[in-house]
PDB file of C-alpha atoms in Angstrom:
ATOM      1  CA  MET A   1       0.000   0.000   0.000  1.00 64.00           C
ATOM      2  CA  TRP A   2       2.744   2.440   0.941  1.00 70.00           C
ATOM      3  CA  LEU A   3       4.603   1.771  -2.296  1.00 76.00           C
ATOM      4  CA  ALA A   4       1.431   2.247  -4.356  1.00 77.00           C
ATOM      5  CA  ARG A   5       0.678   5.586  -2.655  1.00 82.00           C
ATOM      6  CA  TRP A   6       4.264   6.747  -3.195  1.00 83.00           C
ATOM      7  CA  ARG A   7       4.076   5.804  -6.871  1.00 84.00           C
ATOM      8  CA  MET A   8       0.774   7.637  -7.349  1.00 88.00           C
ATOM      9  CA  ARG A   9       2.149  10.733  -5.653  1.00 88.00           C
ATOM     10  CA  LEU A  10       5.273  10.599  -7.812  1.00 87.00           C
ATOM     11  CA  LEU A  11       3.243  10.358 -11.021  1.00 89.00           C
ATOM     12  CA  ARG A  12       0.914  13.162  -9.890  1.00 92.00           C
ATOM     13  CA  ASP A  13       3.761  15.489  -8.902  1.00 92.00           C
ATOM     14  CA  LEU A  14       5.744  14.856 -12.087  1.00 93.00           C
ATOM     15  CA  PHE A  15       2.989  14.677 -14.700  1.00 93.00           C
ATOM     16  CA  GLY A  16      -0.424  15.506 -13.205  1.00 89.00           C
ATOM     17  CA  PHE A  17      -2.348  14.532 -16.338  1.00 88.00           C
ATOM     18  CA  ASP A  18      -5.701  15.043 -14.591  1.00 86.00           C
ATOM     19  CA  ASP A  19      -4.913  18.558 -13.358  1.00 86.00           C
ATOM     20  CA  GLU A  20      -6.279  21.546 -15.245  1.00 85.00           C
ATOM     21  CA  GLU A  21      -3.677  23.318 -17.365  1.00 85.00           C
ATOM     22  CA  SER A  22      -3.196  27.009 -16.595  1.00 85.00           C
ATOM     23  CA  PHE A  23      -2.029  29.932 -18.695  1.00 85.00           C
ATOM     24  CA  GLY A  24       1.140  30.185 -16.616  1.00 88.00           C
ATOM     25  CA  GLU A  25       2.026  26.559 -17.222  1.00 91.00           C
ATOM     26  CA  VAL A  26       1.663  26.926 -20.999  1.00 91.00           C
ATOM     27  CA  ALA A  27       3.677  30.159 -21.001  1.00 90.00           C
ATOM     28  CA  VAL A  28       6.523  28.654 -18.969  1.00 94.00           C
ATOM     29  CA  HIS A  29       6.655  25.530 -21.108  1.00 94.00           C
ATOM     30  CA  ARG A  30       6.716  27.477 -24.380  1.00 94.00           C
ATOM     31  CA  PHE A  31       9.491  29.728 -23.083  1.00 95.00           C
ATOM     32  CA  PHE A  32      11.446  26.676 -21.886  1.00 97.00           C
ATOM     33  CA  GLU A  33      10.871  25.004 -25.249  1.00 97.00           C
ATOM     34  CA  ALA A  34      12.053  28.103 -27.137  1.00 97.00           C
ATOM     35  CA  CYS A  35      15.258  28.192 -25.084  1.00 97.00           C
ATOM     36  CA  VAL A  36      15.961  24.521 -25.830  1.00 98.00           C
ATOM     37  CA  VAL A  37      15.392  25.119 -29.542  1.00 98.00           C
ATOM     38  CA  LEU A  38      17.630  28.201 -29.704  1.00 98.00           C
ATOM     39  CA  TRP A  39      20.414  26.715 -27.579  1.00 98.00           C
ATOM     40  CA  THR A  40      20.406  23.474 -29.577  1.00 98.00           C
ATOM     41  CA  ILE A  41      20.826  25.474 -32.793  1.00 98.00           C
ATOM     42  CA  GLU A  42      23.634  27.458 -31.162  1.00 97.00           C
ATOM     43  CA  HIS A  43      25.466  24.304 -30.097  1.00 97.00           C
ATOM     44  CA  VAL A  44      25.203  22.389 -33.372  1.00 97.00           C
ATOM     45  CA  ALA A  45      26.395  25.473 -35.272  1.00 97.00           C
ATOM     46  CA  ARG A  46      29.414  25.808 -32.979  1.00 96.00           C
ATOM     47  CA  TRP A  47      30.165  22.091 -33.244  1.00 95.00           C
ATOM     48  CA  ALA A  48      30.020  22.340 -37.027  1.00 95.00           C
ATOM     49  CA  GLU A  49      32.726  25.003 -36.965  1.00 94.00           C
ATOM     50  CA  GLN A  50      34.881  23.003 -34.549  1.00 93.00           C
ATOM     51  CA  LEU A  51      34.617  19.831 -36.639  1.00 92.00           C
ATOM     52  CA  GLU A  52      36.816  21.455 -39.281  1.00 91.00           C
ATOM     53  CA  THR A  53      39.886  20.805 -37.094  1.00 90.00           C
ATOM     54  CA  ILE A  54      39.159  17.118 -36.358  1.00 90.00           C
ATOM     55  CA  THR A  55      40.748  14.454 -38.566  1.00 87.00           C
ATOM     56  CA  ARG A  56      40.016  11.099 -36.894  1.00 87.00           C
ATOM     57  CA  VAL A  57      38.050   9.285 -34.196  1.00 89.00           C
ATOM     58  CA  VAL A  58      39.994   8.617 -30.997  1.00 89.00           C
ATOM     59  CA  ARG A  59      37.145   7.456 -28.752  1.00 88.00           C
ATOM     60  CA  PRO A  60      33.722   6.821 -30.309  1.00 89.00           C
ATOM     61  CA  LEU A  61      30.572   7.808 -28.398  1.00 87.00           C
ATOM     62  CA  GLY A  62      26.934   6.778 -28.757  1.00 87.00           C
ATOM     63  CA  LEU A  63      25.969   6.281 -32.390  1.00 85.00           C
ATOM     64  CA  GLY A  64      29.636   6.715 -33.244  1.00 87.00           C
ATOM     65  CA  HIS A  65      30.107   3.061 -32.260  1.00 88.00           C
ATOM     66  CA  TYR A  66      27.826   2.000 -35.118  1.00 90.00           C
ATOM     67  CA  ILE A  67      27.931   4.819 -37.684  1.00 87.00           C
ATOM     68  CA  ASP A  68      31.032   6.218 -39.357  1.00 87.00           C
ATOM     69  CA  VAL A  69      31.291   9.893 -38.405  1.00 89.00           C
ATOM     70  CA  SER A  70      34.488  10.591 -40.363  1.00 87.00           C
ATOM     71  CA  PRO A  71      32.545  12.247 -43.253  1.00 88.00           C
ATOM     72  CA  MET A  72      31.885  15.093 -40.773  1.00 91.00           C
ATOM     73  CA  PHE A  73      35.586  15.978 -40.447  1.00 91.00           C
ATOM     74  CA  GLY A  74      37.827  18.508 -42.175  1.00 85.00           C
ATOM     75  CA  ASP A  75      36.484  20.528 -45.094  1.00 87.00           C
ATOM     76  CA  SER A  76      33.319  18.458 -45.369  1.00 89.00           C
ATOM     77  CA  PRO A  77      30.092  20.455 -45.836  1.00 93.00           C
ATOM     78  CA  TRP A  78      28.087  17.875 -43.868  1.00 94.00           C
ATOM     79  CA  PRO A  79      28.362  19.515 -40.409  1.00 94.00           C
ATOM     80  CA  GLU A  80      26.901  22.772 -41.750  1.00 96.00           C
ATOM     81  CA  VAL A  81      24.230  20.923 -43.735  1.00 96.00           C
ATOM     82  CA  ASN A  82      23.353  18.838 -40.683  1.00 96.00           C
ATOM     83  CA  ALA A  83      23.142  21.950 -38.490  1.00 97.00           C
ATOM     84  CA  LEU A  84      20.825  23.610 -41.021  1.00 98.00           C
ATOM     85  CA  VAL A  85      18.540  20.561 -41.180  1.00 98.00           C
ATOM     86  CA  ILE A  86      18.458  20.397 -37.371  1.00 98.00           C
ATOM     87  CA  ALA A  87      17.484  24.081 -37.182  1.00 98.00           C
ATOM     88  CA  CYS A  88      14.656  23.546 -39.686  1.00 98.00           C
ATOM     89  CA  LEU A  89      13.348  20.491 -37.823  1.00 98.00           C
ATOM     90  CA  LEU A  90      13.445  22.297 -34.497  1.00 98.00           C
ATOM     91  CA  LEU A  91      11.490  25.231 -35.870  1.00 97.00           C
ATOM     92  CA  LEU A  92       8.935  22.866 -37.411  1.00 97.00           C
ATOM     93  CA  GLY A  93       8.568  21.133 -34.060  1.00 96.00           C
ATOM     94  CA  PHE A  94       8.183  24.406 -32.195  1.00 96.00           C
ATOM     95  CA  ALA A  95       5.545  25.566 -34.685  1.00 93.00           C
ATOM     96  CA  ARG A  96       3.675  22.253 -34.204  1.00 92.00           C
ATOM     97  CA  VAL A  97       3.918  21.471 -37.918  1.00 94.00           C
ATOM     98  CA  SER A  98       5.065  17.881 -37.326  1.00 94.00           C
ATOM     99  CA  ARG A  99       5.038  15.580 -34.298  1.00 94.00           C
ATOM    100  CA  PHE A 100       8.157  13.857 -35.640  1.00 97.00           C
ATOM    101  CA  ALA A 101      10.305  16.963 -36.112  1.00 97.00           C
ATOM    102  CA  TYR A 102      11.828  16.984 -32.626  1.00 98.00           C
ATOM    103  CA  ALA A 103      12.677  13.278 -32.869  1.00 97.00           C
ATOM    104  CA  GLY A 104      14.494  13.848 -36.157  1.00 97.00           C
ATOM    105  CA  ALA A 105      16.335  16.836 -34.715  1.00 98.00           C
ATOM    106  CA  LEU A 106      17.340  14.771 -31.678  1.00 97.00           C
ATOM    107  CA  LEU A 107      18.940  12.019 -33.789  1.00 96.00           C
ATOM    108  CA  LEU A 108      20.838  14.479 -35.991  1.00 96.00           C
ATOM    109  CA  THR A 109      21.958  16.503 -32.952  1.00 97.00           C
ATOM    110  CA  HIS A 110      23.305  13.336 -31.373  1.00 95.00           C
ATOM    111  CA  TRP A 111      25.204  12.589 -34.585  1.00 94.00           C
ATOM    112  CA  GLN A 112      26.729  16.073 -34.526  1.00 95.00           C
ATOM    113  CA  TYR A 113      27.576  15.640 -30.830  1.00 95.00           C
ATOM    114  CA  VAL A 114      29.358  12.284 -31.176  1.00 93.00           C
ATOM    115  CA  ALA A 115      31.318  13.588 -34.154  1.00 94.00           C
ATOM    116  CA  ARG A 116      32.453  16.664 -32.232  1.00 93.00           C
ATOM    117  CA  TRP A 117      33.378  14.844 -29.016  1.00 92.00           C
ATOM    118  CA  CYS A 118      35.210  11.843 -30.491  1.00 90.00           C
ATOM    119  CA  LEU A 119      38.672  12.831 -29.258  1.00 88.00           C
ATOM    120  CA  GLY A 120      38.494  11.204 -25.830  1.00 82.00           C
ATOM    121  CA  LYS A 121      36.628  13.690 -23.620  1.00 80.00           C
ATOM    122  CA  ALA A 122      32.954  14.588 -23.923  1.00 81.00           C
ATOM    123  CA  SER A 123      31.423  17.868 -22.795  1.00 82.00           C
ATOM    124  CA  HIS A 124      28.686  17.949 -20.132  1.00 85.00           C
ATOM    125  CA  GLY A 125      27.676  21.522 -20.919  1.00 85.00           C
ATOM    126  CA  ALA A 126      24.866  20.505 -23.273  1.00 91.00           C
ATOM    127  CA  SER A 127      23.611  17.454 -21.349  1.00 92.00           C
ATOM    128  CA  PHE A 128      20.445  19.105 -20.011  1.00 95.00           C
ATOM    129  CA  ILE A 129      19.692  20.544 -23.444  1.00 97.00           C
ATOM    130  CA  GLY A 130      19.897  17.047 -24.928  1.00 96.00           C
ATOM    131  CA  LEU A 131      17.726  15.566 -22.162  1.00 96.00           C
ATOM    132  CA  SER A 132      15.134  18.306 -22.633  1.00 97.00           C
ATOM    133  CA  LEU A 133      15.027  17.811 -26.403  1.00 98.00           C
ATOM    134  CA  MET A 134      14.669  14.054 -25.888  1.00 97.00           C
ATOM    135  CA  MET A 135      11.635  14.485 -23.631  1.00 97.00           C
ATOM    136  CA  MET A 136      10.081  17.096 -25.902  1.00 97.00           C
ATOM    137  CA  ALA A 137      10.421  14.618 -28.774  1.00 97.00           C
ATOM    138  CA  LEU A 138       8.963  11.773 -26.686  1.00 97.00           C
ATOM    139  CA  GLY A 139       6.002  13.846 -25.532  1.00 96.00           C
ATOM    140  CA  ALA A 140       5.186  14.870 -29.110  1.00 96.00           C
ATOM    141  CA  LEU A 141       5.457  11.271 -30.346  1.00 96.00           C
ATOM    142  CA  LEU A 142       3.324   9.735 -27.597  1.00 94.00           C
ATOM    143  CA  PHE A 143       0.423  12.192 -27.494  1.00 93.00           C
ATOM    144  CA  HIS A 144      -1.621  14.177 -29.981  1.00 91.00           C
ATOM    145  CA  ASP A 145      -3.084  16.138 -27.069  1.00 90.00           C
ATOM    146  CA  ARG A 146      -0.794  19.082 -26.410  1.00 90.00           C
ATOM    147  CA  LYS A 147      -1.442  19.202 -22.689  1.00 90.00           C
ATOM    148  CA  ARG A 148      -0.378  15.581 -22.230  1.00 94.00           C
ATOM    149  CA  ALA A 149       2.624  16.111 -24.520  1.00 94.00           C
ATOM    150  CA  ARG A 150       3.725  19.108 -22.437  1.00 94.00           C
ATOM    151  CA  ARG A 151       3.174  17.318 -19.129  1.00 94.00           C
ATOM    152  CA  THR A 152       5.129  14.302 -20.403  1.00 95.00           C
ATOM    153  CA  ALA A 153       8.004  16.511 -21.510  1.00 96.00           C
ATOM    154  CA  MET A 154       8.287  18.603 -18.351  1.00 96.00           C
ATOM    155  CA  GLY A 155       7.707  15.675 -15.981  1.00 96.00           C
ATOM    156  CA  GLY A 156      10.302  13.585 -17.786  1.00 96.00           C
ATOM    157  CA  ILE A 157      12.759  16.477 -17.778  1.00 97.00           C
ATOM    158  CA  LEU A 158      12.446  16.890 -14.006  1.00 97.00           C
ATOM    159  CA  PHE A 159      12.734  13.137 -13.506  1.00 97.00           C
ATOM    160  CA  PHE A 160      15.950  12.849 -15.514  1.00 96.00           C
ATOM    161  CA  PHE A 161      17.429  16.009 -14.002  1.00 97.00           C
ATOM    162  CA  GLY A 162      16.958  14.488 -10.556  1.00 97.00           C
ATOM    163  CA  ALA A 163      18.140  11.054 -11.648  1.00 96.00           C
ATOM    164  CA  GLY A 164      21.171  12.545 -13.386  1.00 95.00           C
ATOM    165  CA  TYR A 165      22.385  14.406 -10.335  1.00 96.00           C
ATOM    166  CA  MET A 166      21.692  11.430  -8.072  1.00 97.00           C
ATOM    167  CA  SER A 167      23.575   9.045 -10.378  1.00 96.00           C
ATOM    168  CA  ALA A 168      26.540  11.438 -10.238  1.00 95.00           C
ATOM    169  CA  ALA A 169      26.606  10.990  -6.454  1.00 96.00           C
ATOM    170  CA  PHE A 170      26.405   7.200  -6.796  1.00 96.00           C
ATOM    171  CA  SER A 171      29.217   7.274  -9.365  1.00 95.00           C
ATOM    172  CA  LYS A 172      31.430   9.061  -6.861  1.00 95.00           C
ATOM    173  CA  LEU A 173      30.656   6.432  -4.223  1.00 94.00           C
ATOM    174  CA  ILE A 174      31.283   3.549  -6.617  1.00 95.00           C
ATOM    175  CA  ALA A 175      34.499   4.924  -8.097  1.00 91.00           C
ATOM    176  CA  THR A 176      36.084   6.456  -4.986  1.00 92.00           C
ATOM    177  CA  GLY A 177      33.992   5.683  -1.925  1.00 93.00           C
ATOM    178  CA  PRO A 178      32.843   7.910   0.948  1.00 92.00           C
ATOM    179  CA  HIS A 179      36.253   9.568   1.159  1.00 92.00           C
ATOM    180  CA  TRP A 180      35.530  11.308  -2.188  1.00 94.00           C
ATOM    181  CA  ILE A 181      34.639  14.374  -0.096  1.00 94.00           C
ATOM    182  CA  ASP A 182      38.193  14.591   1.309  1.00 93.00           C
ATOM    183  CA  GLY A 183      39.456  18.140   0.780  1.00 90.00           C
ATOM    184  CA  TYR A 184      42.723  16.816  -0.642  1.00 90.00           C
ATOM    185  CA  HIS A 185      40.797  15.853  -3.782  1.00 91.00           C
ATOM    186  CA  LEU A 186      39.659  19.440  -4.285  1.00 90.00           C
ATOM    187  CA  TRP A 187      43.287  20.590  -3.937  1.00 88.00           C
ATOM    188  CA  LEU A 188      44.232  18.166  -6.708  1.00 88.00           C
ATOM    189  CA  TRP A 189      41.398  19.333  -8.996  1.00 86.00           C
ATOM    190  CA  ILE A 190      42.177  23.015  -8.435  1.00 86.00           C
ATOM    191  CA  GLY A 191      45.803  22.255  -9.357  1.00 83.00           C
ATOM    192  CA  GLU A 192      44.714  20.439 -12.513  1.00 82.00           C
ATOM    193  CA  ARG A 193      42.384  23.293 -13.404  1.00 79.00           C
ATOM    194  CA  SER A 194      45.232  25.781 -12.960  1.00 80.00           C
ATOM    195  CA  VAL A 195      47.215  23.830 -15.576  1.00 78.00           C
ATOM    196  CA  ASP A 196      44.254  24.022 -17.973  1.00 72.00           C
ATOM    197  CA  MET A 197      43.918  27.770 -17.425  1.00 74.00           C
ATOM    198  CA  HIS A 198      47.662  28.299 -17.925  1.00 70.00           C
ATOM    199  CA  SER A 199      47.444  26.381 -21.201  1.00 68.00           C
ATOM    200  CA  GLU A 200      44.477  28.459 -22.407  1.00 68.00           C
ATOM    201  CA  THR A 201      45.391  31.957 -21.229  1.00 70.00           C
ATOM    202  CA  GLY A 202      48.966  31.827 -19.957  1.00 70.00           C
ATOM    203  CA  ALA A 203      47.902  32.888 -16.458  1.00 68.00           C
ATOM    204  CA  PHE A 204      45.924  31.635 -13.480  1.00 71.00           C
ATOM    205  CA  ASN A 205      44.818  33.795 -10.577  1.00 76.00           C
ATOM    206  CA  MET A 206      43.140  32.111  -7.619  1.00 81.00           C
ATOM    207  CA  GLY A 207      39.821  33.478  -6.482  1.00 81.00           C
ATOM    208  CA  LEU A 208      38.773  33.901  -2.856  1.00 86.00           C
ATOM    209  CA  VAL A 209      37.047  30.503  -2.582  1.00 87.00           C
ATOM    210  CA  GLN A 210      39.963  28.721  -4.270  1.00 87.00           C
ATOM    211  CA  SER A 211      42.425  30.437  -1.955  1.00 88.00           C
ATOM    212  CA  LEU A 212      40.415  29.491   1.156  1.00 90.00           C
ATOM    213  CA  ALA A 213      40.005  25.907  -0.065  1.00 89.00           C
ATOM    214  CA  THR A 214      43.712  25.388  -0.685  1.00 89.00           C
ATOM    215  CA  ARG A 215      44.567  26.817   2.736  1.00 91.00           C
ATOM    216  CA  SER A 216      42.069  24.756   4.715  1.00 92.00           C
ATOM    217  CA  ARG A 217      41.471  21.063   4.184  1.00 92.00           C
ATOM    218  CA  ALA A 218      38.369  21.286   6.397  1.00 94.00           C
ATOM    219  CA  PHE A 219      36.863  24.049   4.248  1.00 94.00           C
ATOM    220  CA  ALA A 220      37.642  22.120   1.058  1.00 93.00           C
ATOM    221  CA  THR A 221      36.029  19.007   2.552  1.00 95.00           C
ATOM    222  CA  LEU A 222      32.958  21.024   3.501  1.00 95.00           C
ATOM    223  CA  LEU A 223      32.613  22.266  -0.073  1.00 94.00           C
ATOM    224  CA  LEU A 224      32.836  18.754  -1.524  1.00 95.00           C
ATOM    225  CA  ALA A 225      30.463  17.329   1.082  1.00 96.00           C
ATOM    226  CA  GLY A 226      27.887  20.016   0.299  1.00 95.00           C
ATOM    227  CA  GLY A 227      28.022  19.252  -3.403  1.00 95.00           C
ATOM    228  CA  PHE A 228      27.871  15.500  -2.835  1.00 96.00           C
ATOM    229  CA  PHE A 229      24.783  15.609  -0.611  1.00 96.00           C
ATOM    230  CA  ALA A 230      23.077  18.083  -2.940  1.00 96.00           C
ATOM    231  CA  GLU A 231      23.437  15.522  -5.734  1.00 97.00           C
ATOM    232  CA  LEU A 232      22.494  12.571  -3.518  1.00 96.00           C
ATOM    233  CA  PHE A 233      19.131  14.101  -2.581  1.00 97.00           C
ATOM    234  CA  ALA A 234      18.368  15.473  -6.045  1.00 97.00           C
ATOM    235  CA  PHE A 235      15.542  12.919  -6.402  1.00 96.00           C
ATOM    236  CA  LEU A 236      13.506  15.375  -4.323  1.00 96.00           C
ATOM    237  CA  LEU A 237      13.147  17.363  -7.561  1.00 97.00           C
ATOM    238  CA  TRP A 238      10.460  14.811  -8.388  1.00 96.00           C
ATOM    239  CA  PHE A 239       8.082  16.200  -5.734  1.00 95.00           C
ATOM    240  CA  ARG A 240       6.340  19.564  -5.912  1.00 94.00           C
ATOM    241  CA  LYS A 241       6.782  20.564  -2.262  1.00 94.00           C
ATOM    242  CA  THR A 242      10.536  19.972  -2.154  1.00 96.00           C
ATOM    243  CA  ARG A 243      11.339  20.833  -5.798  1.00 97.00           C
ATOM    244  CA  PRO A 244      12.179  24.564  -5.512  1.00 97.00           C
ATOM    245  CA  PHE A 245      14.266  24.075  -2.369  1.00 97.00           C
ATOM    246  CA  VAL A 246      16.335  21.260  -3.859  1.00 97.00           C
ATOM    247  CA  ALA A 247      16.750  23.256  -7.082  1.00 97.00           C
ATOM    248  CA  LEU A 248      18.058  26.184  -5.048  1.00 97.00           C
ATOM    249  CA  VAL A 249      20.588  23.899  -3.318  1.00 97.00           C
ATOM    250  CA  LEU A 250      21.698  22.443  -6.664  1.00 97.00           C
ATOM    251  CA  LEU A 251      22.121  25.909  -8.144  1.00 97.00           C
ATOM    252  CA  GLY A 252      24.184  26.814  -5.097  1.00 96.00           C
ATOM    253  CA  MET A 253      26.319  23.737  -5.796  1.00 96.00           C
ATOM    254  CA  HIS A 254      26.865  24.944  -9.364  1.00 95.00           C
ATOM    255  CA  PHE A 255      27.887  28.396  -8.136  1.00 94.00           C
ATOM    256  CA  GLY A 256      30.307  26.695  -5.780  1.00 92.00           C
ATOM    257  CA  ILE A 257      31.780  24.686  -8.647  1.00 92.00           C
ATOM    258  CA  GLY A 258      32.180  27.892 -10.604  1.00 91.00           C
ATOM    259  CA  LEU A 259      33.988  29.618  -7.753  1.00 90.00           C
ATOM    260  CA  ALA A 260      36.170  26.640  -6.833  1.00 89.00           C
ATOM    261  CA  MET A 261      36.933  25.217 -10.280  1.00 87.00           C
ATOM    262  CA  ASN A 262      36.163  27.998 -12.800  1.00 84.00           C
ATOM    263  CA  ILE A 263      33.699  25.606 -14.453  1.00 86.00           C
ATOM    264  CA  VAL A 264      30.253  27.052 -15.174  1.00 89.00           C
ATOM    265  CA  PHE A 265      27.394  24.940 -16.545  1.00 92.00           C
ATOM    266  CA  ALA A 266      25.310  27.949 -17.515  1.00 94.00           C
ATOM    267  CA  TYR A 267      22.800  26.142 -19.744  1.00 96.00           C
ATOM    268  CA  ASN A 268      22.210  23.383 -17.204  1.00 95.00           C
ATOM    269  CA  MET A 269      21.636  25.951 -14.467  1.00 96.00           C
ATOM    270  CA  ALA A 270      19.228  27.996 -16.579  1.00 97.00           C
ATOM    271  CA  LEU A 271      17.135  24.972 -17.586  1.00 97.00           C
ATOM    272  CA  LEU A 272      17.049  23.694 -14.012  1.00 97.00           C
ATOM    273  CA  ALA A 273      15.849  27.085 -12.746  1.00 97.00           C
ATOM    274  CA  MET A 274      13.160  27.310 -15.433  1.00 97.00           C
ATOM    275  CA  ALA A 275      11.872  23.774 -14.849  1.00 96.00           C
ATOM    276  CA  ALA A 276      11.975  23.582 -11.049  1.00 97.00           C
ATOM    277  CA  PHE A 277      10.812  26.951  -9.718  1.00 97.00           C
ATOM    278  CA  PRO A 278       7.053  27.754  -9.576  1.00 95.00           C
ATOM    279  CA  TRP A 279       7.061  30.398 -12.299  1.00 95.00           C
ATOM    280  CA  ALA A 280       3.630  29.262 -13.515  1.00 93.00           C
ATOM    281  CA  VAL A 281       2.107  30.064 -10.111  1.00 92.00           C
ATOM    282  CA  LEU A 282       3.603  33.563 -10.166  1.00 91.00           C
ATOM    283  CA  ILE A 283       2.331  34.171 -13.700  1.00 88.00           C
ATOM    284  CA  ASN A 284      -1.144  32.915 -12.800  1.00 86.00           C
ATOM    285  CA  GLN A 285      -1.260  35.189  -9.747  1.00 86.00           C
ATOM    286  CA  THR A 286      -0.307  38.147 -11.946  1.00 83.00           C
ATOM    287  CA  VAL A 287      -2.955  37.268 -14.537  1.00 79.00           C
ATOM    288  CA  ALA A 288      -5.559  36.928 -11.755  1.00 77.00           C
ATOM    289  CA  ARG A 289      -5.020  40.591 -10.886  1.00 76.00           C
ATOM    290  CA  LEU A 290      -5.946  41.648 -14.430  1.00 67.00           C
ATOM    291  CA  ASP A 291      -9.515  42.354 -15.409  1.00 61.00           C
ATOM    292  CA  SER A 292     -11.439  39.504 -17.003  1.00 63.00           C
ATOM    293  CA  ARG A 293     -11.112  40.899 -20.539  1.00 62.00           C
ATOM    294  CA  HIS A 294      -7.305  40.953 -20.541  1.00 63.00           C
ATOM    295  CA  ALA A 295      -7.091  37.647 -18.698  1.00 61.00           C
ATOM    296  CA  GLY A 296      -9.344  36.045 -21.305  1.00 65.00           C
ATOM    297  CA  ARG A 297      -7.151  37.319 -24.127  1.00 69.00           C
ATOM    298  CA  LEU A 298      -4.035  35.904 -22.481  1.00 65.00           C
ATOM    299  CA  ARG A 299      -5.678  32.504 -22.050  1.00 64.00           C
ATOM    300  CA  GLU A 300      -6.772  32.546 -25.690  1.00 68.00           C
ATOM    301  CA  LEU A 301      -3.212  33.417 -26.715  1.00 65.00           C
ATOM    302  CA  ALA A 302      -1.863  30.530 -24.643  1.00 62.00           C
ATOM    303  CA  THR A 303      -4.299  28.149 -26.356  1.00 63.00           C
ATOM    304  CA  ARG A 304      -3.110  29.279 -29.779  1.00 66.00           C
ATOM    305  CA  LEU A 305       0.596  29.148 -28.943  1.00 63.00           C
ATOM    306  CA  GLY A 306       0.384  25.872 -27.034  1.00 64.00           C
TER     307      GLY A 306
END
């Protein structure tokens, strides 16, 4: 019984198919969707430019294990052509012209991604963009009804955001163990990051947090422990009551990573903030203060855009 109640609550808090859809919810989703579309186009265009300098596969990823990505290298026009096709598919999906457009864009974006990051180290900066596009594609494929498609997309996005952070904590435990939070590890990573910065810019100046961390093992351990437990309890993003508080803690973790390591996952942070905070409630409260005529027009606009 307890497990059944927990499962029902989880499904209600993530998807809520039976709940009435509000103007604020539609507005937030469409803004979120627009950001995913624009940022995906930005990334595939940048990857297309970077592919000109790649000549061979060092470590294949994803579809790169099964499909030859070498035609994307060097002076090949395929990266630019692929980026253009992706942009067209994304715009068709956003305009609700085709339910299959996002799925096609997802596959081609993955192809561009595995071609770009075939040299041994993959970037995590676009991971939340890819997850969001995947769930937008799945929602469109599964449901003709736009409300259910939106709820599937946003619920799945929150689920995988939480699962992704939590799996990162488990990976640390599996690979290193509980002593991963030892401040000595942060000293090592700051030193490695200083080498990267020297290679890129020829200089490295420690910030306040980095200076404090390298002077105090206890402070460095506290920083790592905070980040670890933030990831470990990220599954609380799945529940409405705890979602904004956990999102705030995770954003604080990202700011800490930026201060300690000079690594900023700006897109991940922006998508997390858009998906997890109750913006729809704030919008609905604002609309409720308008007179009925203006409120009706906004709701009609949301129906058309949705």
